[in-house]
PDB file of C-alpha atoms in Angstrom:
ATOM      1  CA  MET A   2       0.107  -0.035   0.133  1.00  0.00           C
ATOM      2  CA  ARG A   3       1.266   3.602  -0.927  1.00  0.00           C
ATOM      3  CA  LEU A   4       0.453   6.260   1.735  1.00  0.00           C
ATOM      4  CA  ARG A   5      -1.602   9.301   0.713  1.00  0.00           C
ATOM      5  CA  GLY A   6       0.059  12.196   1.483  1.00  0.00           C
ATOM      6  CA  GLU A   7       2.676  14.638   0.789  1.00  0.00           C
ATOM      7  CA  ARG A   8       6.049  12.950   0.051  1.00  0.00           C
ATOM      8  CA  ILE A   9       9.289  14.938   0.814  1.00  0.00           C
ATOM      9  CA  GLU A  10      13.131  13.938   0.868  1.00  0.00           C
ATOM     10  CA  LEU A  11      15.343  15.716   2.994  1.00  0.00           C
ATOM     11  CA  SER A  12      19.177  15.878   2.803  1.00  0.00           C
ATOM     12  CA  CYS A  13      21.331  16.737   5.906  1.00  0.00           C
ATOM     13  CA  ALA A  14      21.905  20.174   4.129  1.00  0.00           C
ATOM     14  CA  ASP A  15      18.283  20.920   3.688  1.00  0.00           C
ATOM     15  CA  VAL A  16      16.713  23.879   6.131  1.00  0.00           C
ATOM     16  CA  GLY A  17      13.877  21.370   7.153  1.00  0.00           C
ATOM     17  CA  TYR A  18      16.188  18.609   8.434  1.00  0.00           C
ATOM     18  CA  PRO A  19      15.873  17.767  11.953  1.00  0.00           C
ATOM     19  CA  ALA A  20      18.369  19.695  14.170  1.00  0.00           C
ATOM     20  CA  ALA A  21      18.142  16.812  16.762  1.00  0.00           C
ATOM     21  CA  LEU A  22      19.144  14.209  14.054  1.00  0.00           C
ATOM     22  CA  ALA A  23      22.050  16.153  13.199  1.00  0.00           C
ATOM     23  CA  ARG A  24      23.521  16.220  16.180  1.00  0.00           C
ATOM     24  CA  ILE A  25      23.776  12.277  16.275  1.00  0.00           C
ATOM     25  CA  ALA A  26      26.849  10.220  15.892  1.00  0.00           C
ATOM     26  CA  ASP A  27      25.650   8.970  12.467  1.00  0.00           C
ATOM     27  CA  PRO A  28      22.847  11.004  11.220  1.00  0.00           C
ATOM     28  CA  PRO A  29      21.091   9.968   8.127  1.00  0.00           C
ATOM     29  CA  PRO A  30      22.322  11.491   4.716  1.00  0.00           C
ATOM     30  CA  ARG A  31      18.678  11.564   3.661  1.00  0.00           C
ATOM     31  CA  LEU A  32      15.310  11.166   4.999  1.00  0.00           C
ATOM     32  CA  TYR A  33      12.360  10.066   3.276  1.00  0.00           C
ATOM     33  CA  LEU A  34       9.025  11.121   4.894  1.00  0.00           C
ATOM     34  CA  VAL A  35       5.047  11.002   4.195  1.00  0.00           C
ATOM     35  CA  GLY A  36       3.290  13.678   6.165  1.00  0.00           C
ATOM     36  CA  ASP A  37       4.275  16.848   7.882  1.00  0.00           C
ATOM     37  CA  PRO A  38       7.839  17.630   8.181  1.00  0.00           C
ATOM     38  CA  ASP A  39       6.889  20.088  11.059  1.00  0.00           C
ATOM     39  CA  ALA A  40       6.099  16.800  13.124  1.00  0.00           C
ATOM     40  CA  LEU A  41      10.155  16.209  13.135  1.00  0.00           C
ATOM     41  CA  ARG A  42      10.506  17.981  16.411  1.00  0.00           C
ATOM     42  CA  GLU A  43      12.284  17.185  19.826  1.00  0.00           C
ATOM     43  CA  GLY A  44       9.634  14.768  21.479  1.00  0.00           C
ATOM     44  CA  LEU A  45       9.169  11.481  24.029  1.00  0.00           C
ATOM     45  CA  ALA A  46      10.041   8.225  22.379  1.00  0.00           C
ATOM     46  CA  VAL A  47       7.691   5.827  23.729  1.00  0.00           C
ATOM     47  CA  VAL A  48       8.811   2.139  22.798  1.00  0.00           C
ATOM     48  CA  GLY A  49       8.229  -1.230  24.298  1.00  0.00           C
ATOM     49  CA  ALA A  50       8.070  -4.883  23.490  1.00  0.00           C
ATOM     50  CA  ARG A  51       6.318  -6.198  20.490  1.00  0.00           C
ATOM     51  CA  LYS A  52       4.710  -9.001  21.843  1.00  0.00           C
ATOM     52  CA  ALA A  53       3.776  -6.762  24.800  1.00  0.00           C
ATOM     53  CA  THR A  54       1.663  -7.833  27.778  1.00  0.00           C
ATOM     54  CA  PRO A  55      -1.560  -6.027  28.649  1.00  0.00           C
ATOM     55  CA  TYR A  56       0.381  -4.305  31.301  1.00  0.00           C
ATOM     56  CA  GLY A  57       2.709  -2.998  28.752  1.00  0.00           C
ATOM     57  CA  ILE A  58       0.173  -1.961  26.410  1.00  0.00           C
ATOM     58  CA  SER A  59      -1.876  -0.003  29.395  1.00  0.00           C
ATOM     59  CA  CYS A  60       1.465   1.685  30.358  1.00  0.00           C
ATOM     60  CA  ALA A  61       2.489   2.608  26.527  1.00  0.00           C
ATOM     61  CA  GLN A  62      -1.162   4.248  26.155  1.00  0.00           C
ATOM     62  CA  ARG A  63      -1.333   5.592  29.616  1.00  0.00           C
ATOM     63  CA  PHE A  64       2.043   7.774  29.027  1.00  0.00           C
ATOM     64  CA  ALA A  65       1.936   8.534  25.600  1.00  0.00           C
ATOM     65  CA  GLY A  66      -1.401   9.689  26.035  1.00  0.00           C
ATOM     66  CA  MET A  67      -0.503  12.034  29.044  1.00  0.00           C
ATOM     67  CA  ALA A  68       2.461  13.775  27.230  1.00  0.00           C
ATOM     68  CA  ALA A  69       0.628  13.838  23.968  1.00  0.00           C
ATOM     69  CA  GLN A  70      -2.128  15.782  25.869  1.00  0.00           C
ATOM     70  CA  ARG A  71       0.542  18.247  26.751  1.00  0.00           C
ATOM     71  CA  GLY A  72       1.588  18.695  23.445  1.00  0.00           C
ATOM     72  CA  VAL A  73       4.713  16.422  23.275  1.00  0.00           C
ATOM     73  CA  VAL A  74       5.114  14.877  19.923  1.00  0.00           C
ATOM     74  CA  ILE A  75       5.306  10.798  20.466  1.00  0.00           C
ATOM     75  CA  VAL A  76       8.139   9.274  18.564  1.00  0.00           C
ATOM     76  CA  SER A  77       8.080   5.259  17.865  1.00  0.00           C
ATOM     77  CA  GLY A  78       8.702   2.696  15.494  1.00  0.00           C
ATOM     78  CA  GLY A  79       5.231   1.547  14.235  1.00  0.00           C
ATOM     79  CA  ALA A  80       5.850  -1.898  15.673  1.00  0.00           C
ATOM     80  CA  ARG A  81       3.426  -4.288  16.764  1.00  0.00           C
ATOM     81  CA  GLY A  82       2.576  -3.973  20.450  1.00  0.00           C
ATOM     82  CA  CYS A  83       3.831  -0.978  22.844  1.00  0.00           C
ATOM     83  CA  ASP A  84       4.959   1.072  19.604  1.00  0.00           C
ATOM     84  CA  ALA A  85       1.551   0.790  18.109  1.00  0.00           C
ATOM     85  CA  ALA A  86      -0.075   1.586  21.469  1.00  0.00           C
ATOM     86  CA  ALA A  87       1.885   4.730  21.924  1.00  0.00           C
ATOM     87  CA  HIS A  88       0.968   6.074  18.411  1.00  0.00           C
ATOM     88  CA  GLU A  89      -2.662   5.348  18.884  1.00  0.00           C
ATOM     89  CA  ALA A  90      -2.719   7.471  21.944  1.00  0.00           C
ATOM     90  CA  ALA A  91      -1.181  10.192  20.591  1.00  0.00           C
ATOM     91  CA  LEU A  92      -3.475  10.338  17.882  1.00  0.00           C
ATOM     92  CA  ALA A  93      -6.696   9.856  20.386  1.00  0.00           C
ATOM     93  CA  ALA A  94      -4.991  12.979  21.899  1.00  0.00           C
ATOM     94  CA  GLY A  95      -5.058  14.916  18.831  1.00  0.00           C
ATOM     95  CA  ALA A  96      -1.330  15.213  18.748  1.00  0.00           C
ATOM     96  CA  PRO A  97       1.045  14.593  16.085  1.00  0.00           C
ATOM     97  CA  THR A  98       2.892  11.327  16.037  1.00  0.00           C
ATOM     98  CA  VAL A  99       6.172  10.079  14.040  1.00  0.00           C
ATOM     99  CA  ALA A 100       6.931   6.877  13.139  1.00  0.00           C
ATOM    100  CA  PHE A 101      10.326   5.504  12.060  1.00  0.00           C
ATOM    101  CA  LEU A 102      10.387   2.524   9.584  1.00  0.00           C
ATOM    102  CA  GLY A 103      13.068   0.117   8.898  1.00  0.00           C
ATOM    103  CA  GLY A 104      12.395  -0.228   5.143  1.00  0.00           C
ATOM    104  CA  GLY A 105      11.101   2.225   2.926  1.00  0.00           C
ATOM    105  CA  CYS A 106       7.919   4.396   3.447  1.00  0.00           C
ATOM    106  CA  ASP A 107       6.382   2.569   0.147  1.00  0.00           C
ATOM    107  CA  GLU A 108       7.161  -1.054   1.912  1.00  0.00           C
ATOM    108  CA  LEU A 109       5.302  -0.824   4.890  1.00  0.00           C
ATOM    109  CA  TYR A 110       5.938  -3.041   7.804  1.00  0.00           C
ATOM    110  CA  PRO A 111       4.096  -4.391   9.423  1.00  0.00           C
ATOM    111  CA  ALA A 112       1.575  -4.502   6.944  1.00  0.00           C
ATOM    112  CA  GLU A 113      -1.410  -4.872   8.757  1.00  0.00           C
ATOM    113  CA  HIS A 114      -0.474  -1.363  10.363  1.00  0.00           C
ATOM    114  CA  ALA A 115      -1.247   0.454   7.080  1.00  0.00           C
ATOM    115  CA  GLY A 116      -4.524   2.029   8.664  1.00  0.00           C
ATOM    116  CA  LEU A 117      -2.739   3.169  11.736  1.00  0.00           C
ATOM    117  CA  PHE A 118       0.216   4.668   9.329  1.00  0.00           C
ATOM    118  CA  GLN A 119      -2.253   6.567   7.095  1.00  0.00           C
ATOM    119  CA  HIS A 120      -3.999   7.811  10.527  1.00  0.00           C
ATOM    120  CA  ILE A 121      -0.603   9.227  11.338  1.00  0.00           C
ATOM    121  CA  VAL A 122      -0.258  10.868   8.060  1.00  0.00           C
ATOM    122  CA  ASP A 123      -3.801  12.405   8.483  1.00  0.00           C
ATOM    123  CA  ALA A 124      -3.392  13.571  11.678  1.00  0.00           C
ATOM    124  CA  GLY A 125      -0.289  15.832  11.083  1.00  0.00           C
ATOM    125  CA  GLY A 126       2.286  13.381  11.908  1.00  0.00           C
ATOM    126  CA  ALA A 127       4.746  11.502   9.305  1.00  0.00           C
ATOM    127  CA  ILE A 128       6.114   8.344   8.477  1.00  0.00           C
ATOM    128  CA  VAL A 129       9.841   8.519   7.979  1.00  0.00           C
ATOM    129  CA  SER A 130      12.734   6.209   6.867  1.00  0.00           C
ATOM    130  CA  GLU A 131      16.350   6.734   6.111  1.00  0.00           C
ATOM    131  CA  ARG A 132      15.793   4.096   3.423  1.00  0.00           C
ATOM    132  CA  PRO A 133      14.455   4.997  -0.252  1.00  0.00           C
ATOM    133  CA  TRP A 134      10.902   4.631  -0.816  1.00  0.00           C
ATOM    134  CA  ASN A 135      10.786   1.128  -2.469  1.00  0.00           C
ATOM    135  CA  CYS A 136      13.609  -0.328  -0.039  1.00  0.00           C
ATOM    136  CA  SER A 137      12.251  -3.649   1.456  1.00  0.00           C
ATOM    137  CA  PRO A 138      12.887  -3.947   5.292  1.00  0.00           C
ATOM    138  CA  ARG A 139      15.565  -6.193   6.385  1.00  0.00           C
ATOM    139  CA  PRO A 140      16.226  -7.375   9.831  1.00  0.00           C
ATOM    140  CA  TYR A 141      19.316  -5.169  10.458  1.00  0.00           C
ATOM    141  CA  MET A 142      17.482  -2.297   9.411  1.00  0.00           C
ATOM    142  CA  PHE A 143      15.555  -2.014  12.426  1.00  0.00           C
ATOM    143  CA  ARG A 144      18.395  -1.701  14.761  1.00  0.00           C
ATOM    144  CA  LEU A 145      19.821   1.007  12.587  1.00  0.00           C
ATOM    145  CA  ARG A 146      16.308   2.447  12.823  1.00  0.00           C
ATOM    146  CA  ASN A 147      16.400   2.796  16.648  1.00  0.00           C
ATOM    147  CA  ARG A 148      19.194   5.363  16.590  1.00  0.00           C
ATOM    148  CA  LEU A 149      16.481   7.573  14.878  1.00  0.00           C
ATOM    149  CA  ILE A 150      14.004   6.974  17.363  1.00  0.00           C
ATOM    150  CA  ALA A 151      16.125   7.942  20.118  1.00  0.00           C
ATOM    151  CA  GLY A 152      17.661  10.610  18.174  1.00  0.00           C
ATOM    152  CA  LEU A 153      14.667  12.720  17.543  1.00  0.00           C
ATOM    153  CA  ALA A 154      13.349  12.467  21.141  1.00  0.00           C
ATOM    154  CA  LYS A 155      14.512  14.535  24.044  1.00  0.00           C
ATOM    155  CA  ALA A 156      14.002  11.241  26.269  1.00  0.00           C
ATOM    156  CA  VAL A 157      13.173   7.562  25.521  1.00  0.00           C
ATOM    157  CA  LEU A 158      10.422   5.833  27.772  1.00  0.00           C
ATOM    158  CA  ILE A 159      10.578   2.009  27.889  1.00  0.00           C
ATOM    159  CA  VAL A 160       7.366   0.831  28.936  1.00  0.00           C
ATOM    160  CA  GLU A 161       8.295  -3.038  28.520  1.00  0.00           C
ATOM    161  CA  ALA A 162      11.291  -4.712  27.492  1.00  0.00           C
ATOM    162  CA  GLY A 163      12.784  -8.144  27.666  1.00  0.00           C
ATOM    163  CA  LEU A 164      16.554  -9.450  27.366  1.00  0.00           C
ATOM    164  CA  PRO A 165      17.719  -9.435  24.569  1.00  0.00           C
ATOM    165  CA  SER A 166      15.434  -7.217  22.708  1.00  0.00           C
ATOM    166  CA  GLY A 167      15.295  -4.302  20.146  1.00  0.00           C
ATOM    167  CA  THR A 168      13.831  -2.073  22.736  1.00  0.00           C
ATOM    168  CA  PHE A 169      16.971  -2.618  24.771  1.00  0.00           C
ATOM    169  CA  SER A 170      18.892  -1.582  21.881  1.00  0.00           C
ATOM    170  CA  THR A 171      16.853   1.752  21.548  1.00  0.00           C
ATOM    171  CA  ALA A 172      17.900   2.516  25.325  1.00  0.00           C
ATOM    172  CA  ASP A 173      21.331   2.043  24.209  1.00  0.00           C
ATOM    173  CA  GLU A 174      21.017   4.372  21.393  1.00  0.00           C
ATOM    174  CA  ALA A 175      19.466   7.019  23.659  1.00  0.00           C
ATOM    175  CA  LEU A 176      22.309   6.745  26.215  1.00  0.00           C
ATOM    176  CA  ALA A 177      25.042   7.140  23.001  1.00  0.00           C
ATOM    177  CA  ALA A 178      22.978  10.182  22.121  1.00  0.00           C
ATOM    178  CA  GLY A 179      23.219  11.955  25.491  1.00  0.00           C
ATOM    179  CA  ARG A 180      19.305  11.505  25.904  1.00  0.00           C
ATOM    180  CA  ASP A 181      17.543  10.541  29.167  1.00  0.00           C
ATOM    181  CA  VAL A 182      16.136   7.234  29.728  1.00  0.00           C
ATOM    182  CA  LEU A 183      13.188   6.867  31.656  1.00  0.00           C
ATOM    183  CA  VAL A 184      11.663   3.198  32.486  1.00  0.00           C
ATOM    184  CA  VAL A 185       8.320   1.801  33.707  1.00  0.00           C
ATOM    185  CA  PRO A 186       9.274  -1.134  36.140  1.00  0.00           C
ATOM    186  CA  GLY A 187       7.854  -4.526  35.808  1.00  0.00           C
ATOM    187  CA  ALA A 188       7.264  -7.830  37.795  1.00  0.00           C
ATOM    188  CA  ILE A 189      10.900  -9.572  38.489  1.00  0.00           C
ATOM    189  CA  THR A 190       9.040 -12.701  37.545  1.00  0.00           C
ATOM    190  CA  SER A 191       8.059 -11.440  34.128  1.00  0.00           C
ATOM    191  CA  ALA A 192      10.145 -12.190  31.302  1.00  0.00           C
ATOM    192  CA  SER A 193       9.064  -9.259  29.290  1.00  0.00           C
ATOM    193  CA  SER A 194      10.307  -6.760  31.856  1.00  0.00           C
ATOM    194  CA  ARG A 195      14.010  -8.288  32.328  1.00  0.00           C
ATOM    195  CA  GLY A 196      15.425  -5.764  30.115  1.00  0.00           C
ATOM    196  CA  ALA A 197      13.443  -2.857  31.880  1.00  0.00           C
ATOM    197  CA  ASN A 198      14.190  -3.537  35.193  1.00  0.00           C
ATOM    198  CA  ARG A 199      18.095  -4.186  34.119  1.00  0.00           C
ATOM    199  CA  LEU A 200      17.878  -0.659  32.930  1.00  0.00           C
ATOM    200  CA  LEU A 201      16.710   0.628  36.470  1.00  0.00           C
ATOM    201  CA  TYR A 202      19.254  -1.308  37.866  1.00  0.00           C
ATOM    202  CA  GLN A 203      21.764   0.434  35.534  1.00  0.00           C
ATOM    203  CA  GLY A 204      20.474   4.033  36.358  1.00  0.00           C
ATOM    204  CA  ALA A 205      17.311   4.691  34.391  1.00  0.00           C
ATOM    205  CA  LEU A 206      15.036   7.274  35.826  1.00  0.00           C
ATOM    206  CA  PRO A 207      12.116   4.848  37.254  1.00  0.00           C
ATOM    207  CA  ILE A 208       8.420   6.261  36.419  1.00  0.00           C
ATOM    208  CA  VAL A 209       6.342   4.700  38.992  1.00  0.00           C
ATOM    209  CA  ASP A 210       3.173   6.614  38.617  1.00  0.00           C
ATOM    210  CA  ASP A 211       1.588   9.695  36.835  1.00  0.00           C
ATOM    211  CA  ASP A 212       3.192  12.243  39.390  1.00  0.00           C
ATOM    212  CA  SER A 213       6.873  10.875  38.533  1.00  0.00           C
ATOM    213  CA  PHE A 214       6.193  11.132  34.748  1.00  0.00           C
ATOM    214  CA  ALA A 215       4.520  14.514  35.074  1.00  0.00           C
ATOM    215  CA  ASP A 216       7.484  15.793  36.916  1.00  0.00           C
ATOM    216  CA  ALA A 217      10.002  14.128  34.007  1.00  0.00           C
ATOM    217  CA  LEU A 218       7.914  15.985  31.436  1.00  0.00           C
ATOM    218  CA  PHE A 219       8.001  19.216  33.255  1.00  0.00           C
ATOM    219  CA  SER A 220      12.054  18.632  33.478  1.00  0.00           C
ATOM    220  CA  LEU A 221      12.118  17.766  29.822  1.00  0.00           C
ATOM    221  CA  PHE A 222       9.828  19.934  28.016  1.00  0.00           C
ATOM    222  CA  GLY A 223       8.352  22.368  30.585  1.00  0.00           C
ATOM    223  CA  CYS A 224       4.710  20.905  30.923  1.00  0.00           C
ATOM    224  CA  LEU A 225       2.826  22.080  33.791  1.00  0.00           C
ATOM    225  CA  LYS A 226       1.018  19.683  35.762  1.00  0.00           C
ATOM    226  CA  GLU A 227      -2.929  19.236  35.002  1.00  0.00           C
ATOM    227  CA  PRO A 228      -5.850  18.366  37.412  1.00  0.00           C
ATOM    228  CA  PRO A 229      -6.647  14.470  37.813  1.00  0.00           C
ATOM    229  CA  SER A 230      -9.051  13.429  35.158  1.00  0.00           C
ATOM    230  CA  ALA A 231     -12.524  12.026  35.904  1.00  0.00           C
ATOM    231  CA  LEU A 232     -10.852   8.558  34.638  1.00  0.00           C
ATOM    232  CA  LYS A 233      -8.248   8.736  37.273  1.00  0.00           C
ATOM    233  CA  ASP A 234     -10.336   9.994  40.154  1.00  0.00           C
ATOM    234  CA  ARG A 235     -12.764   6.717  39.482  1.00  0.00           C
ATOM    235  CA  ARG A 236      -9.916   4.681  39.240  1.00  0.00           C
ATOM    236  CA  ASP A 237      -8.937   6.145  42.659  1.00  0.00           C
ATOM    237  CA  THR A 238     -12.032   5.627  44.181  1.00  0.00           C
ATOM    238  CA  ALA A 239     -12.249   1.965  42.981  1.00  0.00           C
ATOM    239  CA  SER A 240      -8.687   1.496  44.125  1.00  0.00           C
ATOM    240  CA  SER A 241      -9.357   3.057  47.770  1.00  0.00           C
ATOM    241  CA  SER A 242     -12.069   0.995  48.197  1.00  0.00           C
ATOM    242  CA  GLN A 243     -10.775  -2.342  47.412  1.00  0.00           C
ATOM    243  CA  THR A 244      -8.155  -1.686  50.100  1.00  0.00           C
ATOM    244  CA  VAL A 245     -10.380  -1.717  52.829  1.00  0.00           C
ATOM    245  CA  ASP A 246     -11.414  -5.651  52.606  1.00  0.00           C
ATOM    246  CA  GLY A 247     -10.152  -8.949  51.135  1.00  0.00           C
ATOM    247  CA  GLY A 248     -10.670  -7.623  47.526  1.00  0.00           C
ATOM    248  CA  GLY A 249      -7.974  -5.029  48.337  1.00  0.00           C
ATOM    249  CA  ALA A 250      -5.684  -7.603  49.397  1.00  0.00           C
ATOM    250  CA  LEU A 251      -6.691  -9.771  46.353  1.00  0.00           C
ATOM    251  CA  VAL A 252      -5.685  -6.678  44.133  1.00  0.00           C
ATOM    252  CA  ALA A 253      -2.472  -6.040  45.784  1.00  0.00           C
ATOM    253  CA  VAL A 254      -1.118  -9.817  45.335  1.00  0.00           C
ATOM    254  CA  LEU A 255      -2.147  -9.372  41.581  1.00  0.00           C
ATOM    255  CA  ARG A 256      -0.290  -6.020  41.158  1.00  0.00           C
ATOM    256  CA  ALA A 257       2.779  -7.777  42.460  1.00  0.00           C
ATOM    257  CA  GLU A 258       2.730 -10.799  40.377  1.00  0.00           C
ATOM    258  CA  THR A 259       0.604 -12.775  37.975  1.00  0.00           C
ATOM    259  CA  LYS A 260      -1.293 -15.683  39.200  1.00  0.00           C
ATOM    260  CA  HIS A 261      -3.175 -18.589  37.612  1.00  0.00           C
ATOM    261  CA  PRO A 262      -7.017 -19.346  38.375  1.00  0.00           C
ATOM    262  CA  GLU A 263      -6.207 -21.910  40.527  1.00  0.00           C
ATOM    263  CA  ASP A 264      -3.769 -20.262  42.839  1.00  0.00           C
ATOM    264  CA  LEU A 265      -6.253 -17.405  43.042  1.00  0.00           C
ATOM    265  CA  TYR A 266      -9.000 -19.737  44.193  1.00  0.00           C
ATOM    266  CA  VAL A 267      -6.938 -21.005  47.199  1.00  0.00           C
ATOM    267  CA  LEU A 268      -5.969 -17.319  47.903  1.00  0.00           C
ATOM    268  CA  ALA A 269      -9.852 -16.479  48.064  1.00  0.00           C
ATOM    269  CA  CYS A 270     -10.596 -19.013  50.404  1.00  0.00           C
ATOM    270  CA  THR A 271      -8.330 -17.570  53.046  1.00  0.00           C
ATOM    271  CA  LEU A 272     -10.055 -13.922  52.191  1.00  0.00           C
ATOM    272  CA  CYS A 273     -13.876 -14.432  51.515  1.00  0.00           C
ATOM    273  CA  GLY A 274     -14.871 -14.792  55.112  1.00  0.00           C
ATOM    274  CA  GLN A 275     -18.483 -16.625  54.957  1.00  0.00           C
ATOM    275  CA  GLU A 276     -18.749 -15.974  51.062  1.00  0.00           C
ATOM    276  CA  GLU A 277     -18.541 -18.819  48.790  1.00  0.00           C
ATOM    277  CA  PRO A 278     -14.970 -18.415  47.518  1.00  0.00           C
ATOM    278  CA  ARG A 279     -15.513 -19.088  43.881  1.00  0.00           C
ATOM    279  CA  ALA A 280     -18.308 -16.513  43.486  1.00  0.00           C
ATOM    280  CA  TRP A 281     -16.337 -14.100  45.703  1.00  0.00           C
ATOM    281  CA  LEU A 282     -13.407 -14.415  43.574  1.00  0.00           C
ATOM    282  CA  MET A 283     -15.292 -13.821  40.460  1.00  0.00           C
ATOM    283  CA  GLN A 284     -16.829 -10.936  41.844  1.00  0.00           C
ATOM    284  CA  HIS A 285     -13.765  -8.928  42.851  1.00  0.00           C
ATOM    285  CA  LEU A 286     -11.681  -9.929  39.577  1.00  0.00           C
ATOM    286  CA  ALA A 287     -14.476  -8.313  37.585  1.00  0.00           C
ATOM    287  CA  GLU A 288     -14.283  -5.217  39.600  1.00  0.00           C
ATOM    288  CA  ALA A 289     -10.802  -4.982  39.578  1.00  0.00           C
ATOM    289  CA  GLU A 290     -10.484  -5.682  35.766  1.00  0.00           C
ATOM    290  CA  LEU A 291     -13.422  -2.928  35.348  1.00  0.00           C
ATOM    291  CA  ALA A 292     -11.466  -0.473  37.261  1.00  0.00           C
ATOM    292  CA  GLY A 293      -8.283  -1.252  35.214  1.00  0.00           C
ATOM    293  CA  SER A 294      -6.226  -2.372  38.074  1.00  0.00           C
ATOM    294  CA  ILE A 295      -5.631  -6.063  36.663  1.00  0.00           C
ATOM    295  CA  VAL A 296      -5.984  -7.644  33.690  1.00  0.00           C
ATOM    296  CA  ARG A 297      -6.710 -11.253  32.408  1.00  0.00           C
ATOM    297  CA  TYR A 298      -3.362 -12.399  30.146  1.00  0.00           C
ATOM    298  CA  PRO A 299      -3.860 -14.731  26.932  1.00  0.00           C
ATOM    299  CA  ASP A 300      -2.800 -17.590  28.858  1.00  0.00           C
ATOM    300  CA  GLY A 301      -5.352 -17.536  31.617  1.00  0.00           C
ATOM    301  CA  ARG A 302      -3.252 -15.794  34.374  1.00  0.00           C
ATOM    302  CA  TRP A 303      -4.431 -12.292  36.058  1.00  0.00           C
ATOM    303  CA  GLY A 304      -1.976  -9.879  36.708  1.00  0.00           C
ATOM    304  CA  PRO A 305      -1.190  -6.356  36.572  1.00  0.00           C
ATOM    305  CA  GLY A 306      -2.944  -3.737  34.272  1.00  0.00           C
ATOM    306  CA  GLY A 307      -2.492  -0.100  33.888  1.00  0.00           C
ATOM    307  CA  LEU A 308      -0.832   1.739  36.947  1.00  0.00           C
ATOM    308  CA  ILE A 309      -3.416   2.907  39.653  1.00  0.00           C
ATOM    309  CA  LEU A 310      -2.344   5.439  41.390  1.00  0.00           C
TER     310      LEU A 310
END
């Protein structure tokens, strides 16, 4: 599929060439883009696992959305999982977003994201590559592409990363370019968070809630904090009400680690008081899932959902 929109080529000598990319160690001699070149300004890179968990997806949506609502351009790689979630959150907030591709802009990858890429262009963002229009993507190109994602950003937010992973390499590129690395911590038992947690161990800035992220946005972009949204208030209320009974203890366990249904039933037997354990368990799982504090994983386990403050 060929994207509809303005098609532009920028050499490193052109006025519109992004200054942030010109400053990296290996700037691309030419950029090929579809969309608005004005979107190529320093923003926040939000990246994460392709095979993302519901936790990773929700964190990408949450924090990309918060930044986009404050006018920050969201930069990512258009990949499955966390990248796509970050782009979609920016679009939902009405802010421009930039996707750097591994191959050429006329060889969209992944192909199933063609609709997302077109939406990005239509909404005032840009699809960009250092490869000529019809260049087919090759595996090594994606690692090289990561330096552009990191280079256009003032900071890179890692919402989920395993070891090894392309996401982890983006953090390496950010450090090489002198950019800040922000990381959302994950459960130490989760393979998809090993890379993220390792980055925290190495000194990355932890993003543990909305306030810590808002502080980072203020430091990086001068964004002022905004009052809590109605959704946050609803989730806070749900979270507070759960902490005063056994339901709160159940949620606290699942916020710390994932559990299979049979393990949850054993736990419910100790928390449900005089109620029937299975019915009690189903009720509290449904309430916590609706509040966004936990989610059910594809393999049947229950575990952390979005961050509840």
